[in-house]
mmCIF file of C-alpha atoms in Angstrom:
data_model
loop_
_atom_site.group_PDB
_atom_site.id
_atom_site.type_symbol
_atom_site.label_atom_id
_atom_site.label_comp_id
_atom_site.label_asym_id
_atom_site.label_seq_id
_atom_site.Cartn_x
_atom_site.Cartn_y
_atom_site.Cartn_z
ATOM 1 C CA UNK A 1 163.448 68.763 19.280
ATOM 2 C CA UNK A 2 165.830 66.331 20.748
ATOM 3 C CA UNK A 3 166.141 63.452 22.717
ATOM 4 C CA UNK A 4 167.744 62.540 25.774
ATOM 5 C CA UNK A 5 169.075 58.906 27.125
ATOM 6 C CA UNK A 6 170.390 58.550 30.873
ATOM 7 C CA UNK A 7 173.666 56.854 31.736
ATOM 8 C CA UNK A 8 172.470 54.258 34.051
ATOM 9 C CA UNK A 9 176.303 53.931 35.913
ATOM 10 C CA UNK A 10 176.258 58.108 36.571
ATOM 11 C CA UNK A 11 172.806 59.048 36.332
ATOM 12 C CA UNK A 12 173.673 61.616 33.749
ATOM 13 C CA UNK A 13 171.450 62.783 30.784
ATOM 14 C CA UNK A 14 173.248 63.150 27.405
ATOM 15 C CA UNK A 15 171.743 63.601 23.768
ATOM 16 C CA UNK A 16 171.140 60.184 21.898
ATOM 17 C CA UNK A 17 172.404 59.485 18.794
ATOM 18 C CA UNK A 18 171.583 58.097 15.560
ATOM 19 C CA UNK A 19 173.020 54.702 17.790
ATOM 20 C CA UNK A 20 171.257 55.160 20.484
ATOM 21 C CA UNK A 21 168.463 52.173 21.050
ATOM 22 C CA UNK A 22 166.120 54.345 22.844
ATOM 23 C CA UNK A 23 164.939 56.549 19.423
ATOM 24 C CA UNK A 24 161.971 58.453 20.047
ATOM 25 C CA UNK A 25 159.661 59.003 16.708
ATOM 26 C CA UNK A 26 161.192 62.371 15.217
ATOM 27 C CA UNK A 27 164.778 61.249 16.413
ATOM 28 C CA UNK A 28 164.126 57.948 14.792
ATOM 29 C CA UNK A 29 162.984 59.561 11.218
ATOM 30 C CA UNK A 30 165.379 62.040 11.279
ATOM 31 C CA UNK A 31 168.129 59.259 11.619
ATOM 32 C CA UNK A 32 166.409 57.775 8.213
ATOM 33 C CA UNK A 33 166.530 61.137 6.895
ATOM 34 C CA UNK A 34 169.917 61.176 7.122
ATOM 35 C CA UNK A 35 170.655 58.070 5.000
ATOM 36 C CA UNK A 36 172.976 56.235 7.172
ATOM 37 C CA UNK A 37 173.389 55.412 10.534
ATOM 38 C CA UNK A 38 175.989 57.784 12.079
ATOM 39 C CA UNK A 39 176.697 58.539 16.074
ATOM 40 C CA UNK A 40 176.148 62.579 15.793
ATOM 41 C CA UNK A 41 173.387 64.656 17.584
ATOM 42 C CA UNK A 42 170.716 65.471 15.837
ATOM 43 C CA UNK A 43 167.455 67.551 16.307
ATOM 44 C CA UNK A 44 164.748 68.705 14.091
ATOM 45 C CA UNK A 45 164.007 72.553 14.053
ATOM 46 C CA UNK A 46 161.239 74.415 13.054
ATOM 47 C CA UNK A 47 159.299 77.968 13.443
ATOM 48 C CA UNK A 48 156.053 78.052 15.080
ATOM 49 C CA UNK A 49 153.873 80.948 14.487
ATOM 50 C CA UNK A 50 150.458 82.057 15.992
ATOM 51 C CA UNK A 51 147.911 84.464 15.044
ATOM 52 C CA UNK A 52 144.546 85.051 17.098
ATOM 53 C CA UNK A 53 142.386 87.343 15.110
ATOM 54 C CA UNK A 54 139.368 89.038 16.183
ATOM 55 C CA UNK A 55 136.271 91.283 15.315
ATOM 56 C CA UNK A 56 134.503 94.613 15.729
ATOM 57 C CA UNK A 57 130.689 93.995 15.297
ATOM 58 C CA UNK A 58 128.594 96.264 13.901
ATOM 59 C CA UNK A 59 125.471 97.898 14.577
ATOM 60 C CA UNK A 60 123.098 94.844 14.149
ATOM 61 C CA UNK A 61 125.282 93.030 16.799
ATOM 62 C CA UNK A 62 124.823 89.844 14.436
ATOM 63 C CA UNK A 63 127.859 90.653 11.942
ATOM 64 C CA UNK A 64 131.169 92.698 11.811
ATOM 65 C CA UNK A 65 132.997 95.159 10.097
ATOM 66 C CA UNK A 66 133.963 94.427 6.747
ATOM 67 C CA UNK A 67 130.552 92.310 6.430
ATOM 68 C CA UNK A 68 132.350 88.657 6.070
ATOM 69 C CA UNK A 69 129.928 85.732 5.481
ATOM 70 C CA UNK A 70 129.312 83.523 8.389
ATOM 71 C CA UNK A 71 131.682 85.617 11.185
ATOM 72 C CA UNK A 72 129.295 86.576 13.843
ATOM 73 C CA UNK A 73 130.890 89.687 16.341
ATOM 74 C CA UNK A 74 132.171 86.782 19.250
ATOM 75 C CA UNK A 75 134.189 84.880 16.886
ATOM 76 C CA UNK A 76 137.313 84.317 16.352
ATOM 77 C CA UNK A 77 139.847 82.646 13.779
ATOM 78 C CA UNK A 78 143.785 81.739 15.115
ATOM 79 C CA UNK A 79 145.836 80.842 12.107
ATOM 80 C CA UNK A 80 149.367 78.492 13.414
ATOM 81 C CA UNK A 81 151.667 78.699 10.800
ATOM 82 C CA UNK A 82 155.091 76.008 10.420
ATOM 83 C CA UNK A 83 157.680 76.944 8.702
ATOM 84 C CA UNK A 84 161.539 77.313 8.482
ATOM 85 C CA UNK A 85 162.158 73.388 9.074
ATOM 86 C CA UNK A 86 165.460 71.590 8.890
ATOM 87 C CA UNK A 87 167.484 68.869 10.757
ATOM 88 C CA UNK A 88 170.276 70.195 12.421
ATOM 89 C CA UNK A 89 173.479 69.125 14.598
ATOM 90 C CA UNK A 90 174.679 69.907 17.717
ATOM 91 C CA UNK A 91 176.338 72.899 16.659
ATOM 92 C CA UNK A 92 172.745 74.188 15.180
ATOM 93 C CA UNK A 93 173.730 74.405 11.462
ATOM 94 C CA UNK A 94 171.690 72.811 9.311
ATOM 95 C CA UNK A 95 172.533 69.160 7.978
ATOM 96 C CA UNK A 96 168.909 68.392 5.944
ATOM 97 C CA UNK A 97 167.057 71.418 4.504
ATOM 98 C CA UNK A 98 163.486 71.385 5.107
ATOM 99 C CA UNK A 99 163.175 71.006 1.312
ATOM 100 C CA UNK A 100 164.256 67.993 1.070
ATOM 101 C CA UNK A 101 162.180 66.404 4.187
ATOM 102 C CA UNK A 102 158.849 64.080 4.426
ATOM 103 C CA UNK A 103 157.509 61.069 5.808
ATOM 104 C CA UNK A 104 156.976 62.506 9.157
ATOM 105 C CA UNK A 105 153.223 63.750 10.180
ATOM 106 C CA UNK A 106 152.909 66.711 12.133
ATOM 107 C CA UNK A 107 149.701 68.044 13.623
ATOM 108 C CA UNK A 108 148.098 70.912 14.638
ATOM 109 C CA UNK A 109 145.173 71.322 17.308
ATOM 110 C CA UNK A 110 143.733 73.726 19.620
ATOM 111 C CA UNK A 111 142.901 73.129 22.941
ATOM 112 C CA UNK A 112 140.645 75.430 25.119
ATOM 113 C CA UNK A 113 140.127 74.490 28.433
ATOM 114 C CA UNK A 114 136.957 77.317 28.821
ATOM 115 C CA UNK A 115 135.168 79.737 27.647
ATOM 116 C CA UNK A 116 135.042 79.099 23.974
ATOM 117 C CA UNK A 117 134.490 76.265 21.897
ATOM 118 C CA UNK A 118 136.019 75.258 18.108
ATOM 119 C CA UNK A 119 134.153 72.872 15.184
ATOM 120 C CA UNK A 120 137.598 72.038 13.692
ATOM 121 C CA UNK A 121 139.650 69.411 14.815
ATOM 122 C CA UNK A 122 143.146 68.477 14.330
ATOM 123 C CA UNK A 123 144.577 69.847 11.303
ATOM 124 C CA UNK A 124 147.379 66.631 9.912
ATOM 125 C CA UNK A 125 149.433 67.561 7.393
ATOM 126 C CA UNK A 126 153.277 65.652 6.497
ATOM 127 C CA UNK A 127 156.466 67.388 6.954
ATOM 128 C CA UNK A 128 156.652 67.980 2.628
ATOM 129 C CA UNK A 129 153.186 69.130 2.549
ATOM 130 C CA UNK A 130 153.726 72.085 5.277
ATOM 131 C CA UNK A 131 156.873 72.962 2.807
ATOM 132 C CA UNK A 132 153.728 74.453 -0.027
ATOM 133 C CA UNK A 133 151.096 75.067 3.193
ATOM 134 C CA UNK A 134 152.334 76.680 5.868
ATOM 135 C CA UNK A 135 149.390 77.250 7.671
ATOM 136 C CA UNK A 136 145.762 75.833 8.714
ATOM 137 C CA UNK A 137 142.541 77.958 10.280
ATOM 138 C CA UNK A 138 140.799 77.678 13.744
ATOM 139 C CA UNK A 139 137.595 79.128 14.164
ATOM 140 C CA UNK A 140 136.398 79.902 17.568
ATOM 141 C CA UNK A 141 133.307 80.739 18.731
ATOM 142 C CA UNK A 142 131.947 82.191 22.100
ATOM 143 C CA UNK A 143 128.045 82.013 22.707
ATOM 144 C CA UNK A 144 127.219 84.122 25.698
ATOM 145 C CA UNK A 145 124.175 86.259 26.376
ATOM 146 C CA UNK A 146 123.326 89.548 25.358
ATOM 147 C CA UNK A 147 124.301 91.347 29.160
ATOM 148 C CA UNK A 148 127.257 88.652 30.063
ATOM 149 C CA UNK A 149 131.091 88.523 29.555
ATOM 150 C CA UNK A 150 133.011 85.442 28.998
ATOM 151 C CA UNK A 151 136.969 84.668 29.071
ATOM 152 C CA UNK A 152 138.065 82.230 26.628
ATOM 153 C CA UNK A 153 141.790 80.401 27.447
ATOM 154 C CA UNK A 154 143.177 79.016 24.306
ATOM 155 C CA UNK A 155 146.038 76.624 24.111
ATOM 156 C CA UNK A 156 147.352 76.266 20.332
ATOM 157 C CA UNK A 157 149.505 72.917 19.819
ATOM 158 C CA UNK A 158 151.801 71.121 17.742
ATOM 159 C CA UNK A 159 151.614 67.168 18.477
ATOM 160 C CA UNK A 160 153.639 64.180 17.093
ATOM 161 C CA UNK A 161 151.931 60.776 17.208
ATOM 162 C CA UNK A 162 154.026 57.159 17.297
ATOM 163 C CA UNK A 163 153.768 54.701 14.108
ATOM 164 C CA UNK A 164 151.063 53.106 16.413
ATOM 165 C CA UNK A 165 148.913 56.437 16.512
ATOM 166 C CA UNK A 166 149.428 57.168 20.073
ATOM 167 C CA UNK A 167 150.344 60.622 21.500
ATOM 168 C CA UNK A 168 153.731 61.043 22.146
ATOM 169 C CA UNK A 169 154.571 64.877 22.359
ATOM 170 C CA UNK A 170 152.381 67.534 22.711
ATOM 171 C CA UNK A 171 154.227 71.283 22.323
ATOM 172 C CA UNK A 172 152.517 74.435 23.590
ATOM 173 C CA UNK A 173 152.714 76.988 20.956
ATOM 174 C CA UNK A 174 153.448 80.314 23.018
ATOM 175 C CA UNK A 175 155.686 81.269 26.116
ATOM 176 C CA UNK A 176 154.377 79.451 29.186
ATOM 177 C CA UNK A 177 154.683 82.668 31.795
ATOM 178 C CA UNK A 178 154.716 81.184 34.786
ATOM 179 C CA UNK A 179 153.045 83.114 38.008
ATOM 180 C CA UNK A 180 153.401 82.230 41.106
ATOM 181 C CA UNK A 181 151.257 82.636 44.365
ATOM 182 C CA UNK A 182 151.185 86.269 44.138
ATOM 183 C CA UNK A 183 150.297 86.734 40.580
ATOM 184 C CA UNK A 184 154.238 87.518 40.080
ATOM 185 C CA UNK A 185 156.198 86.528 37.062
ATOM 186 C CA UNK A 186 158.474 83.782 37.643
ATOM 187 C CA UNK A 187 160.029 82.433 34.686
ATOM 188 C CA UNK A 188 158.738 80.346 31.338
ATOM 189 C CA UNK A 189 157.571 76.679 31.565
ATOM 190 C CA UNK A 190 159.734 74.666 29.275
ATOM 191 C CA UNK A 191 159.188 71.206 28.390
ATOM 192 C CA UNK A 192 161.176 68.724 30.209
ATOM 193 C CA UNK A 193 160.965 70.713 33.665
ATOM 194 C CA UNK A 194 159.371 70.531 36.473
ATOM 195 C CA UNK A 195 156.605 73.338 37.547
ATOM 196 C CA UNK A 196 156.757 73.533 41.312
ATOM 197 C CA UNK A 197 153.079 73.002 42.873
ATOM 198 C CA UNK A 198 151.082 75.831 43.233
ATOM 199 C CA UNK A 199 152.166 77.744 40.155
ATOM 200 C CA UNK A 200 150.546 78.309 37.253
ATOM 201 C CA UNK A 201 151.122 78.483 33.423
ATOM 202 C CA UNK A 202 149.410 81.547 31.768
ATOM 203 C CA UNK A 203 148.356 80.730 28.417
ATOM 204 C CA UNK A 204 146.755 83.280 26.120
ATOM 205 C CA UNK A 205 143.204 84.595 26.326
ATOM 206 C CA UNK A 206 140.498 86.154 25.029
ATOM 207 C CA UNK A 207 137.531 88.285 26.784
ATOM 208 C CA UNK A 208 133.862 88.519 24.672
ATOM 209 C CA UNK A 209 130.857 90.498 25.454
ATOM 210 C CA UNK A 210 127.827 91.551 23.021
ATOM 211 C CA UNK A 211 128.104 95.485 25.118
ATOM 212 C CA UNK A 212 127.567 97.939 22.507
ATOM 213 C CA UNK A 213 130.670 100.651 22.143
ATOM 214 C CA UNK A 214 129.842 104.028 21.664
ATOM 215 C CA UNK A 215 126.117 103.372 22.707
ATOM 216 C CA UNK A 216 126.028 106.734 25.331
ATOM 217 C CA UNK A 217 127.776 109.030 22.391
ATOM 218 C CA UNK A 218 125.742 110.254 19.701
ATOM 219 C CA UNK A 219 128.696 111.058 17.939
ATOM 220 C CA UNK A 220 130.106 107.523 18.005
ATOM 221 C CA UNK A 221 128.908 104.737 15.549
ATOM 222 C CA UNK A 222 126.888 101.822 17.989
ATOM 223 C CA UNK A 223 129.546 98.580 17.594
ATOM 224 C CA UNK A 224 128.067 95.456 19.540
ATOM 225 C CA UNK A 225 129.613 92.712 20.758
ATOM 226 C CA UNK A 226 133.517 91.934 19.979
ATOM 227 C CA UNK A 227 136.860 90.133 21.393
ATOM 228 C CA UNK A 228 139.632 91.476 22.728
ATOM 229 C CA UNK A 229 143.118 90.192 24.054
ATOM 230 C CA UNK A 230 143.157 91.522 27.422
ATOM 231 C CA UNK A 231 147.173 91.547 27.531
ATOM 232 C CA UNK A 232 147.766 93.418 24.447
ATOM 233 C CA UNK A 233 147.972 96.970 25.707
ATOM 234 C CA UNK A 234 148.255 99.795 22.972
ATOM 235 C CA UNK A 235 151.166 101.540 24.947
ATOM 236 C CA UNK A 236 153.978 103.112 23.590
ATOM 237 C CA UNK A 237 156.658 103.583 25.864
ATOM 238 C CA UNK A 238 159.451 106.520 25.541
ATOM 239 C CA UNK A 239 162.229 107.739 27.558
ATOM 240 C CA UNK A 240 164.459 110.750 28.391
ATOM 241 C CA UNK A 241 167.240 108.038 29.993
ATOM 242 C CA UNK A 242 170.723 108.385 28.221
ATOM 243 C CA UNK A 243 171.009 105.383 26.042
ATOM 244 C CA UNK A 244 167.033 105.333 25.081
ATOM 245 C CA UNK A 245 166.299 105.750 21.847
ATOM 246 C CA UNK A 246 165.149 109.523 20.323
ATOM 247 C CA UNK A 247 165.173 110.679 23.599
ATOM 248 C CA UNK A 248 165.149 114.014 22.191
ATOM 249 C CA UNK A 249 161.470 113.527 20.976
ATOM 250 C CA UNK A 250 160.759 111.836 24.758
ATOM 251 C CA UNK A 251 162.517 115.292 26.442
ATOM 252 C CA UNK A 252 160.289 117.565 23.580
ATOM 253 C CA UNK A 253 157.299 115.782 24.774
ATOM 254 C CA UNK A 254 157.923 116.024 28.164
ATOM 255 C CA UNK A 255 158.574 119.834 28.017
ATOM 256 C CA UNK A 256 155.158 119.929 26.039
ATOM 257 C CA UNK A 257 152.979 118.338 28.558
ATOM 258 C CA UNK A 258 154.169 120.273 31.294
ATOM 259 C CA UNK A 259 153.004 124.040 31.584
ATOM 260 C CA UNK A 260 156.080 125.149 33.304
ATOM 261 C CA UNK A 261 158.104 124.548 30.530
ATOM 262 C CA UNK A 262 155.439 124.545 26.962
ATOM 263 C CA UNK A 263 155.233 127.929 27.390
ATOM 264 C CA UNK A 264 158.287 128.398 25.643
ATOM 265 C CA UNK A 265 157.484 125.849 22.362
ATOM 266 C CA UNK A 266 156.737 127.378 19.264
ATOM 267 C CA UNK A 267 154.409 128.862 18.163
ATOM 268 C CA UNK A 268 153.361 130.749 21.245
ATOM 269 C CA UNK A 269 150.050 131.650 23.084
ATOM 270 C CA UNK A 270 149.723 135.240 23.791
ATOM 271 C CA UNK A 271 146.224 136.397 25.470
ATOM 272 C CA UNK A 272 144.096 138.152 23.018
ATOM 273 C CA UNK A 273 146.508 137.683 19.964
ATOM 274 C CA UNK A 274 145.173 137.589 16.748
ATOM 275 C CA UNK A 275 147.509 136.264 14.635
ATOM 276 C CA UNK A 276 151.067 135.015 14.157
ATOM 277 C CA UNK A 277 154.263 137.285 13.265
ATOM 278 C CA UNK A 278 156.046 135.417 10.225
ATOM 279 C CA UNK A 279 158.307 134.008 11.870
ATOM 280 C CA UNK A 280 156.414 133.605 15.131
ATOM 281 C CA UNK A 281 157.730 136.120 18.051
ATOM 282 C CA UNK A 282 159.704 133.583 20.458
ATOM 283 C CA UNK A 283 161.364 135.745 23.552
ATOM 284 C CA UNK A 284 160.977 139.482 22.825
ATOM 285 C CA UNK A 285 157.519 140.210 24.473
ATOM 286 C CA UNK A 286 157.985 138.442 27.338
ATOM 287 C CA UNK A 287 154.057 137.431 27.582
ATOM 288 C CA UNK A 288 154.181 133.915 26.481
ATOM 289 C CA UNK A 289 151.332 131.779 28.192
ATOM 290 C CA UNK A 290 151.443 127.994 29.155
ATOM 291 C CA UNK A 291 149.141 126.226 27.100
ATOM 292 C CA UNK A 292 146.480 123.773 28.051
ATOM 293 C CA UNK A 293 147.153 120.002 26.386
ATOM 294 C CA UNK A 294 145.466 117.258 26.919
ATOM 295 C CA UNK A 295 146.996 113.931 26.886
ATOM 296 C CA UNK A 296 149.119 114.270 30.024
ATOM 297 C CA UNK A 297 148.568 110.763 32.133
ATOM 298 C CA UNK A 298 150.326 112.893 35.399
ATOM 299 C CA UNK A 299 147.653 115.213 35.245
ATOM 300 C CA UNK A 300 144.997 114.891 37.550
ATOM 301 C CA UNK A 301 141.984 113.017 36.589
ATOM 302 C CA UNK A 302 139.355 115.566 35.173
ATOM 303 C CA UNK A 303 141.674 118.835 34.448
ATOM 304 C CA UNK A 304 141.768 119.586 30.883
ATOM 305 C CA UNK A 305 145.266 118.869 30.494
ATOM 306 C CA UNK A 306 144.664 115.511 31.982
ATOM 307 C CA UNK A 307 141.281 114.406 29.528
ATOM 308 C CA UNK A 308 142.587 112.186 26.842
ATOM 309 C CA UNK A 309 143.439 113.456 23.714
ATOM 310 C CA UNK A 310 141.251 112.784 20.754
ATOM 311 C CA UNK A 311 140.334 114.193 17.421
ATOM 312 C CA UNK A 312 138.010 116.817 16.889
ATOM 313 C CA UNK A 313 134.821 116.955 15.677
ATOM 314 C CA UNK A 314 134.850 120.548 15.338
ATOM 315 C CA UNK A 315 135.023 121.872 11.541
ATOM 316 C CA UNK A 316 135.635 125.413 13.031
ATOM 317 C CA UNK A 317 138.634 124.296 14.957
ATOM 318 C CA UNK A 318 140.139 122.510 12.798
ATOM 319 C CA UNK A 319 139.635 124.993 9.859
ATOM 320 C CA UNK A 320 141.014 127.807 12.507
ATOM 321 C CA UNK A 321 143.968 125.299 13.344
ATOM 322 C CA UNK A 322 144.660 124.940 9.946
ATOM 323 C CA UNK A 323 144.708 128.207 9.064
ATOM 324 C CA UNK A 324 147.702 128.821 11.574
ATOM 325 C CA UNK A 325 150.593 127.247 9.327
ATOM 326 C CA UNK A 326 148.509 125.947 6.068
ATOM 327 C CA UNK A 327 149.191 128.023 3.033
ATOM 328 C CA UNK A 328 151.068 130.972 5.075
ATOM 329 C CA UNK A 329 154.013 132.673 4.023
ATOM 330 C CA UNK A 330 157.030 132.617 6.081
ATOM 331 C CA UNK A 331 160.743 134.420 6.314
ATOM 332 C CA UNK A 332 163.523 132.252 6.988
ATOM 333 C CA UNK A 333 165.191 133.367 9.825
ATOM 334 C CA UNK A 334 168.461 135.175 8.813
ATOM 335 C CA UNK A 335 168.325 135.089 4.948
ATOM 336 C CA UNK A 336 165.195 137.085 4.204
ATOM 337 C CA UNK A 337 163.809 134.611 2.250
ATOM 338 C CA UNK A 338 159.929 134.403 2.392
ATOM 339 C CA UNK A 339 158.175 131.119 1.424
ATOM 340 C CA UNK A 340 154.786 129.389 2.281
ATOM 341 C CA UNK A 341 153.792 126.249 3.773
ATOM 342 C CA UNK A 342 151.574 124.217 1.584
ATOM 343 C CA UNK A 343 151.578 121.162 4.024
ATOM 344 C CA UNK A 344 149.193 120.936 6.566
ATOM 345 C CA UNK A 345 150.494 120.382 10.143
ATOM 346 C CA UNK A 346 149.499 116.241 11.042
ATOM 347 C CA UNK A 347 148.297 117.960 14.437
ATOM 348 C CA UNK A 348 145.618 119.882 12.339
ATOM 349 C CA UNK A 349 143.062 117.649 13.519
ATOM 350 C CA UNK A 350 143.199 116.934 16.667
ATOM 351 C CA UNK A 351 142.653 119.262 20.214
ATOM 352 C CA UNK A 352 146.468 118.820 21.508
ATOM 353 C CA UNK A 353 147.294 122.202 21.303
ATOM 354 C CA UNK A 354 144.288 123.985 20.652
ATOM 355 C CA UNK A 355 143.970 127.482 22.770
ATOM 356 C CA UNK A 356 141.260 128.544 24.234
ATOM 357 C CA UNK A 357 142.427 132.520 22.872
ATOM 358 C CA UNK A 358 140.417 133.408 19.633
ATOM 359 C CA UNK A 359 143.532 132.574 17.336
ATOM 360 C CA UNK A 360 143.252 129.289 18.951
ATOM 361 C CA UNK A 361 146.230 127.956 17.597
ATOM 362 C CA UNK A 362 147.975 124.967 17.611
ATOM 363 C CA UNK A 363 151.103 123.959 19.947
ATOM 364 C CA UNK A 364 153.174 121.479 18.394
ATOM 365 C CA UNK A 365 154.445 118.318 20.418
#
């Protein structure tokens, strides 16, 4: 945080200086800060960091998970943390730890322009006191009916007041994506520029319902009601491009998926098979079988290899799956040696590779 001064003979805009008459609050305690009155730039920095935190209800639909006292399954808490303060000079380093600062309020609020509403207010704390408590608690609640949905927008803030109380500078406390007409990503608001009419600012949200998950599964736990940040997507993205990372374990996966090409990972699926050579016949039979995994988002919608993959709830699978690698001897290819795995495979539980042959064994990805 800075301030700027115009040159009224060019027109130009140039940081002001501890001389400068036009001081705005911070730039006028920092200056005082400082201890005397010198003509360099100065700004104040700090760290801004925001937290929305949300809950799984449980069966009742009136509490959550983990059973805490007074959380009902649409609420919410968003924790805004300050930290790593210091005044600095136009070069960025550091000219006044934030150790030795104070005497300047700072405050944090939450606005929400719908959907939700908040009990606590502005949260004032001084410059020294955010030094031992770096962070303050909103709690957010969204009443909605039993059938409906509702889409809270929440706006956390850091504000700085004048010495006469009045709002000078309100800070959003996330990236201002700006989208324009067609819902397209233009850029990110920043303060001091000018957002051309007819764009918009995104700001972060929440969507709430009281639906109970897992109510048409018997095998699923009923969870009602909950929150959930509609742009937090649980994807993990990999890729066989030279200069990705691992893209080995992309290529491996790849060659998994597809059964073209997983016919040929280890171990393999022979029809009517009933049980593994130590070590596991790769080439020499020539009857290898592509395998069946799910998990495959190219797959067409309803094939097995394109239903999502999930853990069993099969004992007899995953005992049989287990039994594949778990506690089986094993010659090392070459030396003779013979061993025995004592670790069971992480892929033990789940249906990734399981074949439908009566080993039913499991193919690694």
């Amino acid at each position: 945080m800075n301030d700027y001064v115009e040159d009224e003979s060019t027109g130009t805009w140039f940081k002001a200086g501890c001389k400068s008459a036009f001081k705005n609050p911070v730039l006028k305690w920092g200056c005082k800060q400082m201890g005397e009155a010198f003509d360099e730039d100065l700004a104040l920095r700090f760290r801004a960091t925001v937290v929305i935190h949300s809950y799984l209800g449980d069966a009742t639909g009136t509490g959550v998970v983990g059973g805490e006292s007074g959380i009902k399954p649409t609420d919410m808490k968003m924790f805004i943390q300050l930290d790593d303060f210091a005044l600095i000079d136009e070069n960025g380093w550091a000219v006044k730890p934030g150790s030795q600062l104070s005497g300047m309020p700072i405050t944090t609020r939450l606005y929400i322009p719908k959907g939700c509403t908040t009990s606590d207010g502005e949260k004032k704390k001084d410059i020294s006191t955010w030094q031992s408590s770096s962070y303050d608690i909103f709690k957010l609640q969204a009443n909605i009916a039993s059938s409906s949905v509702r889409t809270c927008a929440l706006h956390p803030e850091v504000v700085f007041y004048t010495d006469s109380g009045l709002q000078w500078l309100r800070l959003p406390l996330f990236s201002q994506n700006v989208i324009d007409v067609r819902s397209e990503w233009v850029g990110v608001a920043r303060e001091g520029d000018g957002v051309p009419v007819g764009w918009k600012r995104w700001m972060p949200h929440f969507r709430c319902d009281k639906l109970a998950f897992g109510a048409t599964n018997s095998q699923v736990e009923d969870r009602a009601g909950g929150c959930i940040n509609t742009r937090s997507k649980p994807v993990f993205f990999m890729s066989t491009e030279s200069g990705a990372r691992h893209p080995e374990v992309a290529q491996h996966i790849k060659d998994s998926l597809n059964p073209a090409t997983n016919k040929r990972t280890n171990p393999p699926k022979r029809e009517g098979q009933l049980e593994v050579p130590n070590p596991p016949i790769k080439d020499v039979l020539g009857t290898k079988l592509p395998k069946s995994i799910p998990g495959n988002w190219a797959a067409p919608a309803g094939s097995d290899a394109g239903k999502p993959l999930h853990r069993t709830t099969s004992a007899d699978d995953n005992k049989a799956n287990r039994l594949v690698f778990s506690r089986r001897s094993f010659t090392e290819p070459g030396t003779g040696k013979v061993g025995r795995m004592t670790r069971r495979p992480t892929i033990a539980s789940t249906t990734i590779g399981k074949n439908t042959s009566p080993l039913r064994s499991a193919g690694r990805t």
